[in-house]
Tab-separated table of C-alpha atoms in Angstrom:
chain	number	residue	atom	x	y	z
A	1	MET	CA	0.000	0.000	0.000
A	2	SER	CA	1.317	3.417	-0.862
A	3	LEU	CA	1.246	6.395	1.468
A	4	GLU	CA	-1.080	8.104	-1.002
A	5	ILE	CA	-3.561	5.231	-0.550
A	6	VAL	CA	-3.260	5.660	3.240
A	7	ARG	CA	-4.081	9.349	2.811
A	8	GLN	CA	-6.983	8.714	0.412
A	9	ALA	CA	-8.505	5.943	2.542
A	10	THR	CA	-8.279	8.061	5.665
A	11	GLN	CA	-9.743	11.079	3.857
A	12	ARG	CA	-12.611	8.918	2.602
A	13	LEU	CA	-13.382	7.761	6.151
A	14	SER	CA	-13.500	11.396	7.200
A	15	ASP	CA	-15.498	12.625	4.184
A	16	ASP	CA	-18.090	9.868	4.607
A	17	ASP	CA	-18.372	10.663	8.338
A	18	LEU	CA	-17.366	7.100	9.270
A	19	VAL	CA	-15.084	8.112	12.151
A	20	GLY	CA	-16.379	8.796	15.642
A	21	ASP	CA	-14.448	10.097	18.614
A	22	THR	CA	-12.042	7.147	18.442
A	23	LEU	CA	-10.526	5.068	15.673
A	24	THR	CA	-8.386	1.959	15.817
A	25	VAL	CA	-6.336	1.324	12.702
A	26	VAL	CA	-5.633	-2.392	12.419
A	27	TRP	CA	-2.683	-3.227	10.185
A	28	HIS	CA	-3.572	-6.779	9.153
A	29	ALA	CA	-3.671	-9.148	6.176
A	30	GLY	CA	-0.612	-10.648	4.627
A	31	GLU	CA	2.311	-9.813	6.905
A	32	PRO	CA	2.280	-6.122	7.865
A	33	LEU	CA	5.857	-6.289	9.170
A	34	ALA	CA	7.029	-6.968	5.614
A	35	MET	CA	6.646	-3.213	5.141
A	36	PRO	CA	9.585	-1.300	6.598
A	37	ILE	CA	9.219	0.611	9.855
A	38	SER	CA	9.743	3.800	7.843
A	39	PHE	CA	6.408	3.165	6.066
A	40	TYR	CA	4.554	3.234	9.375
A	41	GLU	CA	6.607	6.204	10.617
A	42	ASP	CA	5.245	8.064	7.575
A	43	ALA	CA	1.715	6.579	7.572
A	44	ILE	CA	0.849	7.251	11.222
A	45	PRO	CA	1.323	11.041	10.943
A	46	ILE	CA	-0.661	11.106	7.683
A	47	ILE	CA	-3.628	9.505	9.427
A	48	ARG	CA	-3.312	11.989	12.298
A	49	GLU	CA	-3.024	14.919	9.883
A	50	VAL	CA	-6.122	13.929	7.897
A	51	LEU	CA	-8.317	13.189	10.914
A	52	GLY	CA	-7.144	16.045	13.068
A	53	PRO	CA	-6.317	16.316	16.750
A	54	THR	CA	-9.816	15.745	18.161
A	55	ILE	CA	-10.042	12.058	17.243
A	56	GLN	CA	-8.324	9.540	19.491
A	57	ILE	CA	-6.404	7.234	17.141
A	58	SER	CA	-4.806	3.958	18.164
A	59	HIS	CA	-2.945	1.410	16.067
A	60	SER	CA	-2.855	-2.367	16.185
A	61	ILE	CA	-0.766	-4.837	14.187
A	62	GLN	CA	-1.616	-8.502	13.651
A	63	THR	CA	1.581	-10.358	12.771
A	64	ASN	CA	2.960	-13.860	12.503
A	65	ALA	CA	5.865	-12.458	14.621
A	66	THR	CA	8.556	-14.012	12.429
A	67	LEU	CA	10.023	-10.595	11.564
A	68	ILE	CA	9.884	-9.075	15.041
A	69	ASN	CA	13.237	-7.721	16.184
A	70	ASP	CA	14.433	-5.085	18.640
A	71	ALA	CA	13.721	-2.268	16.176
A	72	TRP	CA	10.106	-3.355	15.780
A	73	CYS	CA	9.709	-3.599	19.534
A	74	THR	CA	11.059	-0.068	19.950
A	75	PHE	CA	8.633	1.127	17.270
A	76	PHE	CA	5.661	-0.606	18.939
A	77	LYS	CA	6.510	1.081	22.240
A	78	LYS	CA	7.101	4.491	20.665
A	79	HIS	CA	3.634	4.504	19.097
A	80	ASP	CA	1.834	2.450	21.773
A	81	ILE	CA	0.842	-0.098	19.133
A	82	ARG	CA	-1.179	-3.088	20.279
A	83	VAL	CA	0.347	-6.301	18.924
A	84	GLY	CA	-1.444	-9.495	18.034
A	85	VAL	CA	0.503	-12.647	17.224
A	86	SER	CA	-0.898	-15.362	14.966
A	87	VAL	CA	0.174	-18.665	16.495
A	88	ASP	CA	-1.662	-21.973	16.451
A	89	GLY	CA	-0.248	-23.575	19.586
A	90	PRO	CA	2.664	-26.006	19.823
A	91	ALA	CA	4.983	-26.580	16.869
A	92	HIS	CA	3.397	-29.795	15.628
A	93	LEU	CA	-0.018	-28.072	15.340
A	94	HIS	CA	1.203	-24.662	14.200
A	95	ASP	CA	3.555	-25.966	11.502
A	96	MET	CA	0.829	-28.088	9.881
A	97	HIS	CA	-0.481	-24.959	8.159
A	98	ARG	CA	1.987	-22.128	8.795
A	99	HIS	CA	5.221	-22.228	6.872
A	100	THR	CA	7.457	-20.010	4.779
A	101	ARG	CA	7.056	-19.626	1.029
A	102	LEU	CA	9.768	-22.263	0.739
A	103	GLY	CA	7.717	-24.655	2.869
A	104	ASN	CA	9.842	-24.414	6.016
A	105	PRO	CA	8.210	-24.450	9.453
A	106	THR	CA	7.740	-21.087	11.212
A	107	HIS	CA	6.917	-22.004	14.802
A	108	HIS	CA	10.447	-21.439	16.106
A	109	LEU	CA	10.485	-17.974	14.500
A	110	VAL	CA	7.100	-17.109	16.005
A	111	VAL	CA	8.279	-18.165	19.470
A	112	ARG	CA	11.422	-16.081	19.016
A	113	GLY	CA	9.208	-13.079	18.202
A	114	ILE	CA	7.034	-13.771	21.253
A	115	GLU	CA	10.123	-13.916	23.463
A	116	LEU	CA	11.328	-10.576	22.077
A	117	LEU	CA	7.957	-8.971	22.829
A	118	LYS	CA	8.170	-10.312	26.368
A	119	ALA	CA	11.793	-9.156	26.778
A	120	HIS	CA	10.684	-5.644	25.811
A	121	ASN	CA	7.721	-5.833	28.226
A	122	LEU	CA	5.278	-5.374	25.376
A	123	PRO	CA	1.805	-6.743	26.010
A	124	PHE	CA	0.329	-8.786	23.179
A	125	HIS	CA	-2.531	-11.116	22.425
A	126	ALA	CA	-2.711	-14.170	20.200
A	127	ILE	CA	-5.040	-15.375	17.506
A	128	ALA	CA	-5.054	-19.097	16.801
A	129	VAL	CA	-6.696	-21.094	14.065
A	130	VAL	CA	-8.361	-24.139	15.599
A	131	THR	CA	-8.597	-27.202	13.368
A	132	ALA	CA	-9.812	-30.756	13.920
A	133	SER	CA	-6.215	-31.625	14.832
A	134	THR	CA	-6.220	-28.895	17.481
A	135	LEU	CA	-9.420	-30.216	19.020
A	136	GLY	CA	-7.835	-33.655	19.208
A	137	GLU	CA	-4.962	-32.143	21.221
A	138	ALA	CA	-6.772	-29.550	23.292
A	139	ASP	CA	-4.501	-30.050	26.325
A	140	ALA	CA	-1.298	-29.470	24.313
A	141	PHE	CA	-2.888	-26.428	22.685
A	142	PHE	CA	-3.891	-24.944	26.035
A	143	GLU	CA	-0.521	-25.764	27.629
A	144	PHE	CA	1.384	-23.943	24.887
A	145	PHE	CA	-0.314	-20.664	25.736
A	146	LEU	CA	0.131	-21.211	29.460
A	147	GLN	CA	3.845	-21.998	29.029
A	148	HIS	CA	4.386	-18.769	27.111
A	149	GLY	CA	2.343	-16.615	29.466
A	150	ILE	CA	-0.228	-15.805	26.808
A	151	ARG	CA	-3.524	-15.170	28.570
A	152	ASP	CA	-5.425	-13.357	25.821
A	153	VAL	CA	-6.172	-15.782	22.962
A	154	GLY	CA	-8.771	-15.494	20.248
A	155	CYS	CA	-9.693	-18.657	18.388
A	156	ASN	CA	-10.812	-18.875	14.777
A	157	PHE	CA	-12.533	-22.187	14.190
């Protein structure tokens, strides 16, 4: 997405009177962290500029966490961005459906990203896809989130 599209979309929300006193911008779909931090450093002020100072704007990113590093964590803190991590439980469940474009498993990268968020004291939630395999291993699924201190989990069935 270009910054001009960010501006136009935000202007359209304003013009069509679709924004109330608060707005949460959710950066989601695909992998939003594939865009460089500089994109968001430019996009966030554009949204603020278009909507003006009277609207309370917050930002949220839903990520697979594989690209999270110290720089992203610093950025999340700087802008008070709520982070959601897509993770489907333990490796054997998660890696059934989540892999790189080359077909490699991603669970270990997701856990690394989770550990970085925790090391930076950044709160986050998780979204998990629940399949028939997950239901067959409900205890392992539940234990994964407990082991990693993840208490806020949304499930997509």
